[in-house]
Amino acid sequence: MFARSAARKLAARQFSTSAARNINVTVLGAGGGIGQPLSLLLKLDPHVTKLNLYDIRGAPGVAADVSHIDTASEVEGFEADKLEEALEGAEVIVVPAGVPRKPGMSRDDLFSTNASVIRDLATAAAKVAPKAHLCIITNPVNSMVPIASRVYDRAGVYDPKRIFGVSTLDVVRASRFLAGIVGGDPADTPVTVIGGHSGETIVPLFSQTPAAKRITGEAYKKLVHRVQFGGDEVVQAKAGAGSATLSMAYAGAKFTNALLRGIAGEKGVITPSYVRSPLYENEGIEFFASNVELGPNGAEKIYPLGQLTAEEEEYLKACKDGLKKNIQKGFAFLD
Ligand code: NAD
Ligand code: LMR
């Protein structure tokens, strides 16, 4: 009795809810450092009806464990050779499969290993669940989203509104780090983060958060740098044992919850995400993170950036240079 109400309270605090609707979610890479806590958090999300957990190793064990949690959703684990079965009926697919960084590596150093993982998983998803919303956590996100998009395109099922790069951890960090300086609850200092998900391609728009306006000069530069390189902070602290897993699982569950609420018909669900975007398409940048309104068809509306300061314009310039190369590299992998 206590456990049930405790789980419900935790779920209610963790996730916003909207009108109930049955939604099957599949996690690809569910046995990993992100996959396990992400699966736990998705088990707590009241929007999830069925949770399919897949990995090349260990998913049935994670599923057995998570399935004992007393929330309403059903959980099923799938062995390595059961990828297509894991994807059947999926409406949302969340992908934290692939290798993480070690100290001294850039996200781009993961490209050669993770590009094949994303190509193969996207190929299966395009075949079995072509209309599912695909949320890519795997790094380098900037290049993995173009790869998955091209795979769907070649399979003749590409819907640009349904493929997302999960950049939510940058948003979470920006808000947390800002609140650490100005005080108060991070929920009261939301920050729009645009661009991509690696180093200089991450651009927090602090000028659009009133509480941040008093942070200027060196303090401002330090804050931007911390958001851009927050991932390195964790990689170094973990000293070879991987990169952010728990905060990423939180961010992944937060993004998935926003998408599920949008799918369920809630209006005004807006969050930054790295998607196919018209904003800088004419400069050869087909994918870009900005505020996106989520709805039943996925990325229903892509918002322009709004007014930027001169400093933010400079950051944006560097972002665009890096992003363009990352996107081209993703496309080139499949040529
Ligand atoms: P991990 O090594 O702990 O887990 C990865 C899991 O993927 C493993 O269980 C592995 O068996 C599985 N896997 C590998 N190939 C697979 C395949 N073909 N199909 C299914 N599963 C497969 O790594 P992690 O710490 O969970 O990180 C996973 C990825 O997420 C990394 O690429 C990392 O860089 C990235 N990441 C992204 C963000 C972000 O903000 N988007 C944040 C943190 C980490
Ligand atoms: C992060 O931002 O923490 C992730 O992209 C993982 C990493 O490699 O830094």
CSV table of C-alpha atoms and ligand atoms in Angstrom, one decimal:
chain,number,residue,atom,x,y,z
A,1,MET,CA,0.0,0.0,0.0
A,2,PHE,CA,2.7,2.4,1.0
A,3,ALA,CA,4.9,1.3,-1.9
A,4,ARG,CA,2.2,1.8,-4.4
A,5,SER,CA,1.3,5.3,-3.2
A,6,ALA,CA,5.0,6.2,-2.9
A,7,ALA,CA,5.6,5.1,-6.5
A,8,ARG,CA,2.6,7.1,-7.7
A,9,LYS,CA,3.8,10.1,-5.8
A,10,LEU,CA,7.3,9.8,-7.2
A,11,ALA,CA,5.9,9.4,-10.7
A,12,ALA,CA,3.6,12.4,-10.2
A,13,ARG,CA,6.5,14.6,-9.0
A,14,GLN,CA,8.8,13.3,-11.8
A,15,PHE,CA,6.5,13.6,-14.7
A,16,SER,CA,3.8,15.9,-15.9
A,17,THR,CA,0.7,14.0,-16.9
A,18,SER,CA,-2.1,14.7,-19.4
A,19,ALA,CA,-5.0,12.7,-20.8
A,20,ALA,CA,-4.3,9.0,-20.6
A,21,ARG,CA,-3.5,7.1,-23.9
A,22,ASN,CA,-1.9,3.8,-24.6
A,23,ILE,CA,1.6,4.1,-25.8
A,24,ASN,CA,4.3,1.5,-26.4
A,25,VAL,CA,7.8,2.6,-25.8
A,26,THR,CA,10.9,0.6,-26.9
A,27,VAL,CA,14.4,1.3,-25.4
A,28,LEU,CA,17.3,0.2,-27.6
A,29,GLY,CA,20.4,-0.2,-25.4
A,30,ALA,CA,18.4,-0.8,-22.3
A,31,GLY,CA,21.2,-2.8,-20.6
A,32,GLY,CA,23.7,0.1,-20.5
A,33,GLY,CA,24.7,2.9,-18.1
A,34,ILE,CA,21.9,5.1,-19.4
A,35,GLY,CA,19.6,2.4,-20.5
A,36,GLN,CA,19.0,0.9,-17.1
A,37,PRO,CA,18.0,4.0,-15.1
A,38,LEU,CA,16.2,5.3,-18.2
A,39,SER,CA,14.1,2.2,-18.2
A,40,LEU,CA,13.4,2.6,-14.5
A,41,LEU,CA,12.2,6.2,-15.1
A,42,LEU,CA,10.1,5.2,-18.1
A,43,LYS,CA,8.5,2.5,-15.9
A,44,LEU,CA,7.4,5.4,-13.6
A,45,ASP,CA,5.9,7.4,-16.5
A,46,PRO,CA,2.1,7.1,-16.4
A,47,HIS,CA,1.9,7.6,-20.2
A,48,VAL,CA,3.8,4.4,-20.9
A,49,THR,CA,1.6,1.3,-21.3
A,50,LYS,CA,4.1,-1.2,-22.6
A,51,LEU,CA,7.9,-0.9,-22.2
A,52,ASN,CA,10.0,-3.1,-24.5
A,53,LEU,CA,13.7,-3.3,-23.4
A,54,TYR,CA,16.3,-4.4,-26.0
A,55,ASP,CA,20.1,-4.7,-25.8
A,56,ILE,CA,22.7,-6.9,-27.3
A,57,ARG,CA,23.3,-8.1,-23.8
A,58,GLY,CA,21.4,-8.1,-20.5
A,59,ALA,CA,18.0,-6.7,-21.4
A,60,PRO,CA,15.9,-9.6,-20.1
A,61,GLY,CA,17.5,-9.2,-16.7
A,62,VAL,CA,16.9,-5.5,-16.6
A,63,ALA,CA,13.3,-6.1,-17.8
A,64,ALA,CA,12.7,-8.7,-15.0
A,65,ASP,CA,14.0,-6.3,-12.4
A,66,VAL,CA,12.1,-3.2,-13.6
A,67,SER,CA,8.9,-5.2,-14.2
A,68,HIS,CA,8.4,-5.7,-10.4
A,69,ILE,CA,7.9,-2.0,-9.9
A,70,ASP,CA,4.2,-1.4,-9.0
A,71,THR,CA,3.2,0.9,-11.8
A,72,ALA,CA,0.6,-0.1,-14.4
A,73,SER,CA,2.8,-0.6,-17.5
A,74,GLU,CA,3.9,-4.0,-18.8
A,75,VAL,CA,7.6,-4.7,-19.3
A,76,GLU,CA,9.2,-7.2,-21.7
A,77,GLY,CA,12.9,-7.9,-22.3
A,78,PHE,CA,14.4,-9.0,-25.6
A,79,GLU,CA,17.5,-11.0,-26.4
A,80,ALA,CA,20.1,-9.8,-28.9
A,81,ASP,CA,18.5,-11.7,-31.8
A,82,LYS,CA,15.0,-10.3,-31.1
A,83,LEU,CA,15.4,-6.7,-32.3
A,84,GLU,CA,12.5,-6.7,-34.7
A,85,GLU,CA,10.2,-8.2,-32.0
A,86,ALA,CA,11.2,-5.5,-29.6
A,87,LEU,CA,10.2,-2.8,-32.1
A,88,GLU,CA,6.8,-4.3,-33.0
A,89,GLY,CA,4.0,-1.9,-32.0
A,90,ALA,CA,6.4,0.8,-30.8
A,91,GLU,CA,5.1,4.4,-31.0
A,92,VAL,CA,8.2,5.8,-29.4
A,93,ILE,CA,11.8,4.4,-29.7
A,94,VAL,CA,14.5,5.7,-27.4
A,95,VAL,CA,18.1,4.9,-28.3
A,96,PRO,CA,21.0,5.0,-25.8
A,97,ALA,CA,22.8,2.2,-27.6
A,98,GLY,CA,26.5,2.6,-28.3
A,99,VAL,CA,29.8,3.3,-26.7
A,100,PRO,CA,30.5,6.3,-24.4
A,101,ARG,CA,33.6,8.5,-24.1
A,102,LYS,CA,36.7,8.0,-22.0
A,103,PRO,CA,38.9,10.9,-20.8
A,104,GLY,CA,40.8,12.5,-23.7
A,105,MET,CA,38.1,11.6,-26.3
A,106,SER,CA,35.8,13.8,-28.2
A,107,ARG,CA,32.2,12.8,-29.0
A,108,ASP,CA,33.3,12.6,-32.6
A,109,ASP,CA,35.9,9.9,-31.6
A,110,LEU,CA,32.8,7.6,-31.0
A,111,PHE,CA,31.6,8.1,-34.6
A,112,SER,CA,33.1,5.0,-36.3
A,113,THR,CA,31.6,2.6,-33.7
A,114,ASN,CA,28.3,4.3,-33.1
A,115,ALA,CA,27.5,5.1,-36.7
A,116,SER,CA,27.1,1.4,-37.5
A,117,VAL,CA,25.0,0.9,-34.4
A,118,ILE,CA,22.6,3.7,-35.4
A,119,ARG,CA,22.5,2.6,-39.0
A,120,ASP,CA,21.6,-0.9,-38.1
A,121,LEU,CA,19.0,0.0,-35.4
A,122,ALA,CA,17.5,2.7,-37.7
A,123,THR,CA,17.2,0.1,-40.5
A,124,ALA,CA,15.2,-2.2,-38.3
A,125,ALA,CA,13.1,0.6,-36.9
A,126,ALA,CA,12.3,1.9,-40.4
A,127,LYS,CA,11.2,-1.6,-41.4
A,128,VAL,CA,9.2,-2.6,-38.3
A,129,ALA,CA,7.9,0.7,-36.8
A,130,PRO,CA,8.3,3.3,-39.5
A,131,LYS,CA,5.8,5.7,-37.9
A,132,ALA,CA,7.3,5.6,-34.4
A,133,HIS,CA,9.0,8.7,-33.0
A,134,LEU,CA,12.8,8.0,-32.8
A,135,CYS,CA,14.7,9.7,-30.0
A,136,ILE,CA,18.5,9.4,-30.4
A,137,ILE,CA,20.7,9.7,-27.4
A,138,THR,CA,23.8,8.0,-28.9
A,139,ASN,CA,26.8,10.3,-29.5
A,140,PRO,CA,27.8,12.1,-31.5
A,141,VAL,CA,24.2,13.1,-31.7
A,142,ASN,CA,25.0,15.8,-34.3
A,143,SER,CA,26.0,13.1,-36.8
A,144,MET,CA,23.8,10.2,-35.7
A,145,VAL,CA,20.5,12.0,-36.4
A,146,PRO,CA,21.5,12.7,-40.1
A,147,ILE,CA,22.5,9.0,-40.4
A,148,ALA,CA,19.1,7.7,-39.1
A,149,SER,CA,17.3,10.3,-41.2
A,150,ARG,CA,19.1,9.1,-44.4
A,151,VAL,CA,18.4,5.4,-43.5
A,152,TYR,CA,14.6,6.2,-43.2
A,153,ASP,CA,14.8,8.3,-46.4
A,154,ARG,CA,16.3,5.4,-48.3
A,155,ALA,CA,13.7,3.1,-46.9
A,156,GLY,CA,11.0,5.5,-48.2
A,157,VAL,CA,9.6,6.1,-44.8
A,158,TYR,CA,11.3,9.4,-43.7
A,159,ASP,CA,9.1,11.8,-41.7
A,160,PRO,CA,11.4,14.6,-40.5
A,161,LYS,CA,9.0,15.4,-37.7
A,162,ARG,CA,9.6,12.0,-36.1
A,163,ILE,CA,13.3,11.9,-35.6
A,164,PHE,CA,14.9,13.7,-32.6
A,165,GLY,CA,18.3,14.2,-31.3
A,166,VAL,CA,18.0,14.3,-27.5
A,167,SER,CA,19.8,17.5,-26.4
A,168,THR,CA,17.8,17.8,-23.2
A,169,LEU,CA,20.8,17.2,-20.9
A,170,ASP,CA,22.2,20.6,-22.1
A,171,VAL,CA,18.9,22.2,-21.2
A,172,VAL,CA,19.0,20.5,-17.8
A,173,ARG,CA,22.6,21.6,-17.1
A,174,ALA,CA,22.1,25.2,-18.2
A,175,SER,CA,19.1,25.6,-15.9
A,176,ARG,CA,20.9,23.8,-13.0
A,177,PHE,CA,24.2,25.7,-13.4
A,178,LEU,CA,22.3,29.0,-13.7
A,179,ALA,CA,20.3,28.3,-10.5
A,180,GLY,CA,23.5,27.5,-8.8
A,181,ILE,CA,24.7,31.0,-9.4
A,182,VAL,CA,21.5,33.1,-9.0
A,183,GLY,CA,19.8,30.8,-6.4
A,184,GLY,CA,16.3,29.4,-6.3
A,185,ASP,CA,14.7,26.4,-8.0
A,186,PRO,CA,16.1,25.5,-11.5
A,187,ALA,CA,12.5,25.0,-12.6
A,188,ASP,CA,12.2,28.8,-12.3
A,189,THR,CA,15.2,29.4,-14.5
A,190,PRO,CA,14.5,27.5,-17.7
A,191,VAL,CA,17.1,28.1,-20.4
A,192,THR,CA,16.7,27.6,-24.2
A,193,VAL,CA,19.8,25.8,-25.6
A,194,ILE,CA,20.2,25.7,-29.3
A,195,GLY,CA,22.5,24.3,-32.0
A,196,GLY,CA,23.7,20.8,-31.4
A,197,HIS,CA,25.1,18.5,-28.7
A,198,SER,CA,28.8,18.8,-28.5
A,199,GLY,CA,31.2,21.5,-27.2
A,200,GLU,CA,30.9,24.7,-29.2
A,201,THR,CA,27.8,23.5,-31.1
A,202,ILE,CA,25.9,23.9,-27.7
A,203,VAL,CA,24.7,27.5,-27.4
A,204,PRO,CA,22.7,28.4,-24.3
A,205,LEU,CA,20.6,31.6,-24.8
A,206,PHE,CA,20.9,33.0,-21.3
A,207,SER,CA,19.8,36.4,-22.6
A,208,GLN,CA,16.3,35.0,-22.8
A,209,THR,CA,16.1,34.0,-19.2
A,210,PRO,CA,15.5,37.1,-17.1
A,211,ALA,CA,17.4,35.8,-14.0
A,212,ALA,CA,20.6,35.4,-16.1
A,213,LYS,CA,20.7,39.0,-17.3
A,214,ARG,CA,22.9,40.1,-14.4
A,215,ILE,CA,25.6,37.5,-15.3
A,216,THR,CA,28.0,39.3,-17.5
A,217,GLY,CA,31.7,39.4,-18.5
A,218,GLU,CA,33.9,36.6,-17.3
A,219,ALA,CA,31.2,35.0,-15.2
A,220,TYR,CA,29.0,34.8,-18.3
A,221,LYS,CA,31.8,33.2,-20.3
A,222,LYS,CA,32.5,30.7,-17.6
A,223,LEU,CA,28.8,29.8,-17.4
A,224,VAL,CA,28.5,29.2,-21.1
A,225,HIS,CA,31.7,27.2,-21.1
A,226,ARG,CA,30.4,25.0,-18.3
A,227,VAL,CA,27.2,24.2,-20.3
A,228,GLN,CA,29.2,23.5,-23.5
A,229,PHE,CA,31.7,21.3,-21.7
A,230,GLY,CA,29.5,19.8,-18.9
A,231,GLY,CA,29.9,16.4,-20.4
A,232,ASP,CA,33.7,16.6,-20.1
A,233,GLU,CA,33.3,17.4,-16.4
A,234,VAL,CA,31.5,14.0,-15.9
A,235,VAL,CA,33.8,12.1,-18.2
A,236,GLN,CA,36.8,13.3,-16.2
A,237,ALA,CA,35.2,12.7,-12.8
A,238,LYS,CA,34.3,9.1,-13.9
A,239,ALA,CA,38.0,8.6,-14.9
A,240,GLY,CA,37.5,6.0,-17.6
A,241,ALA,CA,34.2,4.5,-16.3
A,242,GLY,CA,32.1,6.3,-18.9
A,243,SER,CA,30.2,9.5,-19.3
A,244,ALA,CA,27.0,10.9,-17.8
A,245,THR,CA,24.4,8.2,-17.2
A,246,LEU,CA,22.1,9.2,-14.4
A,247,SER,CA,21.6,12.8,-15.4
A,248,MET,CA,21.2,11.6,-19.0
A,249,ALA,CA,18.6,9.0,-18.0
A,250,TYR,CA,16.8,11.8,-16.2
A,251,ALA,CA,17.1,14.1,-19.3
A,252,GLY,CA,16.0,11.2,-21.6
A,253,ALA,CA,13.0,10.5,-19.5
A,254,LYS,CA,12.1,14.2,-19.3
A,255,PHE,CA,12.3,14.5,-23.1
A,256,THR,CA,10.3,11.3,-23.6
A,257,ASN,CA,7.6,12.5,-21.2
A,258,ALA,CA,7.3,15.8,-23.1
A,259,LEU,CA,7.0,13.8,-26.4
A,260,LEU,CA,4.4,11.4,-24.8
A,261,ARG,CA,2.3,14.4,-23.6
A,262,GLY,CA,2.5,15.9,-27.0
A,263,ILE,CA,1.4,12.6,-28.6
A,264,ALA,CA,-1.4,12.4,-26.1
A,265,GLY,CA,-2.7,15.7,-27.4
A,266,GLU,CA,-1.5,18.1,-24.7
A,267,LYS,CA,-1.0,21.6,-26.2
A,268,GLY,CA,1.9,23.9,-25.7
A,269,VAL,CA,4.6,21.2,-25.0
A,270,ILE,CA,7.7,23.1,-26.1
A,271,THR,CA,11.3,22.1,-25.5
A,272,PRO,CA,14.6,22.3,-27.4
A,273,SER,CA,15.4,19.4,-29.6
A,274,TYR,CA,17.8,18.6,-32.4
A,275,VAL,CA,15.6,18.0,-35.4
A,276,ARG,CA,15.4,18.5,-39.2
A,277,SER,CA,15.1,22.3,-39.3
A,278,PRO,CA,14.5,25.0,-41.8
A,279,LEU,CA,16.3,27.6,-39.8
A,280,TYR,CA,19.8,27.3,-41.4
A,281,GLU,CA,19.0,24.9,-44.2
A,282,ASN,CA,20.1,27.5,-46.8
A,283,GLU,CA,23.5,27.4,-45.2
A,284,GLY,CA,23.8,23.6,-45.5
A,285,ILE,CA,22.8,22.9,-41.9
A,286,GLU,CA,19.8,20.6,-42.2
A,287,PHE,CA,19.6,19.7,-38.5
A,288,PHE,CA,19.5,22.2,-35.7
A,289,ALA,CA,18.2,22.3,-32.1
A,290,SER,CA,15.8,25.0,-31.2
A,291,ASN,CA,12.5,25.2,-29.3
A,292,VAL,CA,10.1,22.7,-30.8
A,293,GLU,CA,6.4,22.2,-30.1
A,294,LEU,CA,5.7,18.5,-29.7
A,295,GLY,CA,2.4,17.0,-30.8
A,296,PRO,CA,0.8,13.8,-32.2
A,297,ASN,CA,2.9,14.1,-35.3
A,298,GLY,CA,6.1,14.8,-33.5
A,299,ALA,CA,7.9,18.1,-34.1
A,300,GLU,CA,4.8,20.0,-35.0
A,301,LYS,CA,6.4,23.5,-35.0
A,302,ILE,CA,10.0,24.7,-35.0
A,303,TYR,CA,10.4,28.1,-33.3
A,304,PRO,CA,13.0,30.7,-34.5
A,305,LEU,CA,15.7,31.7,-32.1
A,306,GLY,CA,14.3,35.1,-31.1
A,307,GLN,CA,16.6,38.0,-30.4
A,308,LEU,CA,20.3,37.2,-29.6
A,309,THR,CA,22.9,39.3,-28.1
A,310,ALA,CA,26.2,40.1,-29.9
A,311,GLU,CA,27.9,37.5,-27.8
A,312,GLU,CA,25.3,34.9,-28.6
A,313,GLU,CA,25.7,35.7,-32.3
A,314,GLU,CA,29.4,34.9,-32.0
A,315,TYR,CA,28.7,31.6,-30.2
A,316,LEU,CA,26.1,30.8,-33.0
A,317,LYS,CA,28.7,31.4,-35.7
A,318,ALA,CA,31.1,28.8,-34.1
A,319,CYS,CA,28.2,26.5,-33.6
A,320,LYS,CA,27.2,26.6,-37.2
A,321,ASP,CA,30.7,25.9,-38.5
A,322,GLY,CA,31.0,22.8,-36.2
A,323,LEU,CA,27.5,21.5,-36.9
A,324,LYS,CA,27.8,21.7,-40.6
A,325,LYS,CA,30.9,19.4,-40.5
A,326,ASN,CA,29.2,16.9,-38.1
A,327,ILE,CA,26.1,16.7,-40.4
A,328,GLN,CA,28.2,16.2,-43.5
A,329,LYS,CA,30.2,13.5,-41.8
A,330,GLY,CA,27.0,11.7,-40.9
A,331,PHE,CA,25.7,11.8,-44.5
A,332,ALA,CA,29.1,10.8,-45.9
A,333,PHE,CA,29.0,7.6,-43.8
A,334,LEU,CA,26.2,6.2,-45.9
A,335,ASP,CA,27.5,7.3,-49.3
B,1,NAD,P1,27.1,2.0,-22.0
B,1,NAD,O1,28.3,1.4,-22.7
B,1,NAD,O2,27.0,2.0,-20.5
B,1,NAD,O3,25.7,1.4,-22.6
B,1,NAD,C1,25.5,1.2,-24.0
B,1,NAD,C2,24.7,0.0,-24.2
B,1,NAD,O4,24.4,-0.1,-25.6
B,1,NAD,C3,25.3,-1.3,-23.8
B,1,NAD,O5,24.5,-2.0,-22.9
B,1,NAD,C4,25.5,-2.1,-25.1
B,1,NAD,O6,25.4,-3.5,-24.9
B,1,NAD,C5,24.4,-1.5,-25.9
B,1,NAD,N1,24.6,-1.7,-27.3
B,1,NAD,C6,25.7,-1.5,-28.1
B,1,NAD,N2,25.5,-1.8,-29.4
B,1,NAD,C7,24.1,-2.1,-29.4
B,1,NAD,C8,23.3,-2.5,-30.5
B,1,NAD,N3,23.7,-2.6,-31.7
B,1,NAD,N4,22.0,-2.7,-30.2
B,1,NAD,C9,21.5,-2.5,-28.9
B,1,NAD,N5,22.3,-2.2,-27.9
B,1,NAD,C10,23.6,-2.0,-28.1
B,1,NAD,O7,27.0,3.5,-22.5
B,1,NAD,P2,26.1,4.7,-21.9
B,1,NAD,O8,26.9,5.4,-20.9
B,1,NAD,O9,24.8,4.2,-21.6
B,1,NAD,O10,26.1,5.7,-23.2
B,1,NAD,C11,25.4,5.3,-24.4
B,1,NAD,C12,25.5,6.4,-25.4
B,1,NAD,O11,24.8,7.6,-25.0
B,1,NAD,C13,27.0,6.8,-25.7
B,1,NAD,O12,27.1,7.0,-27.1
B,1,NAD,C14,27.1,8.2,-25.0
B,1,NAD,O13,28.1,9.0,-25.6
B,1,NAD,C15,25.7,8.7,-25.2
B,1,NAD,N6,25.3,9.8,-24.3
B,1,NAD,C16,24.6,10.8,-24.9
B,1,NAD,C17,24.1,11.9,-24.1
B,1,NAD,C18,23.3,13.0,-24.7
B,1,NAD,O14,23.2,14.0,-24.1
B,1,NAD,N7,22.7,12.8,-25.8
B,1,NAD,C19,24.5,11.9,-22.7
B,1,NAD,C20,25.2,10.9,-22.2
B,1,NAD,C21,25.7,9.8,-23.0
B,2,LMR,C1,27.1,14.5,-22.1
B,2,LMR,O1,26.9,15.6,-22.5
B,2,LMR,O2,27.3,14.3,-20.9
B,2,LMR,C2,27.1,13.4,-23.1
B,2,LMR,O3,27.1,13.8,-24.4
B,2,LMR,C3,28.2,12.4,-22.8
B,2,LMR,C4,29.6,12.9,-23.2
B,2,LMR,O4,30.3,12.2,-23.9
B,2,LMR,O5,30.0,14.0,-22.7
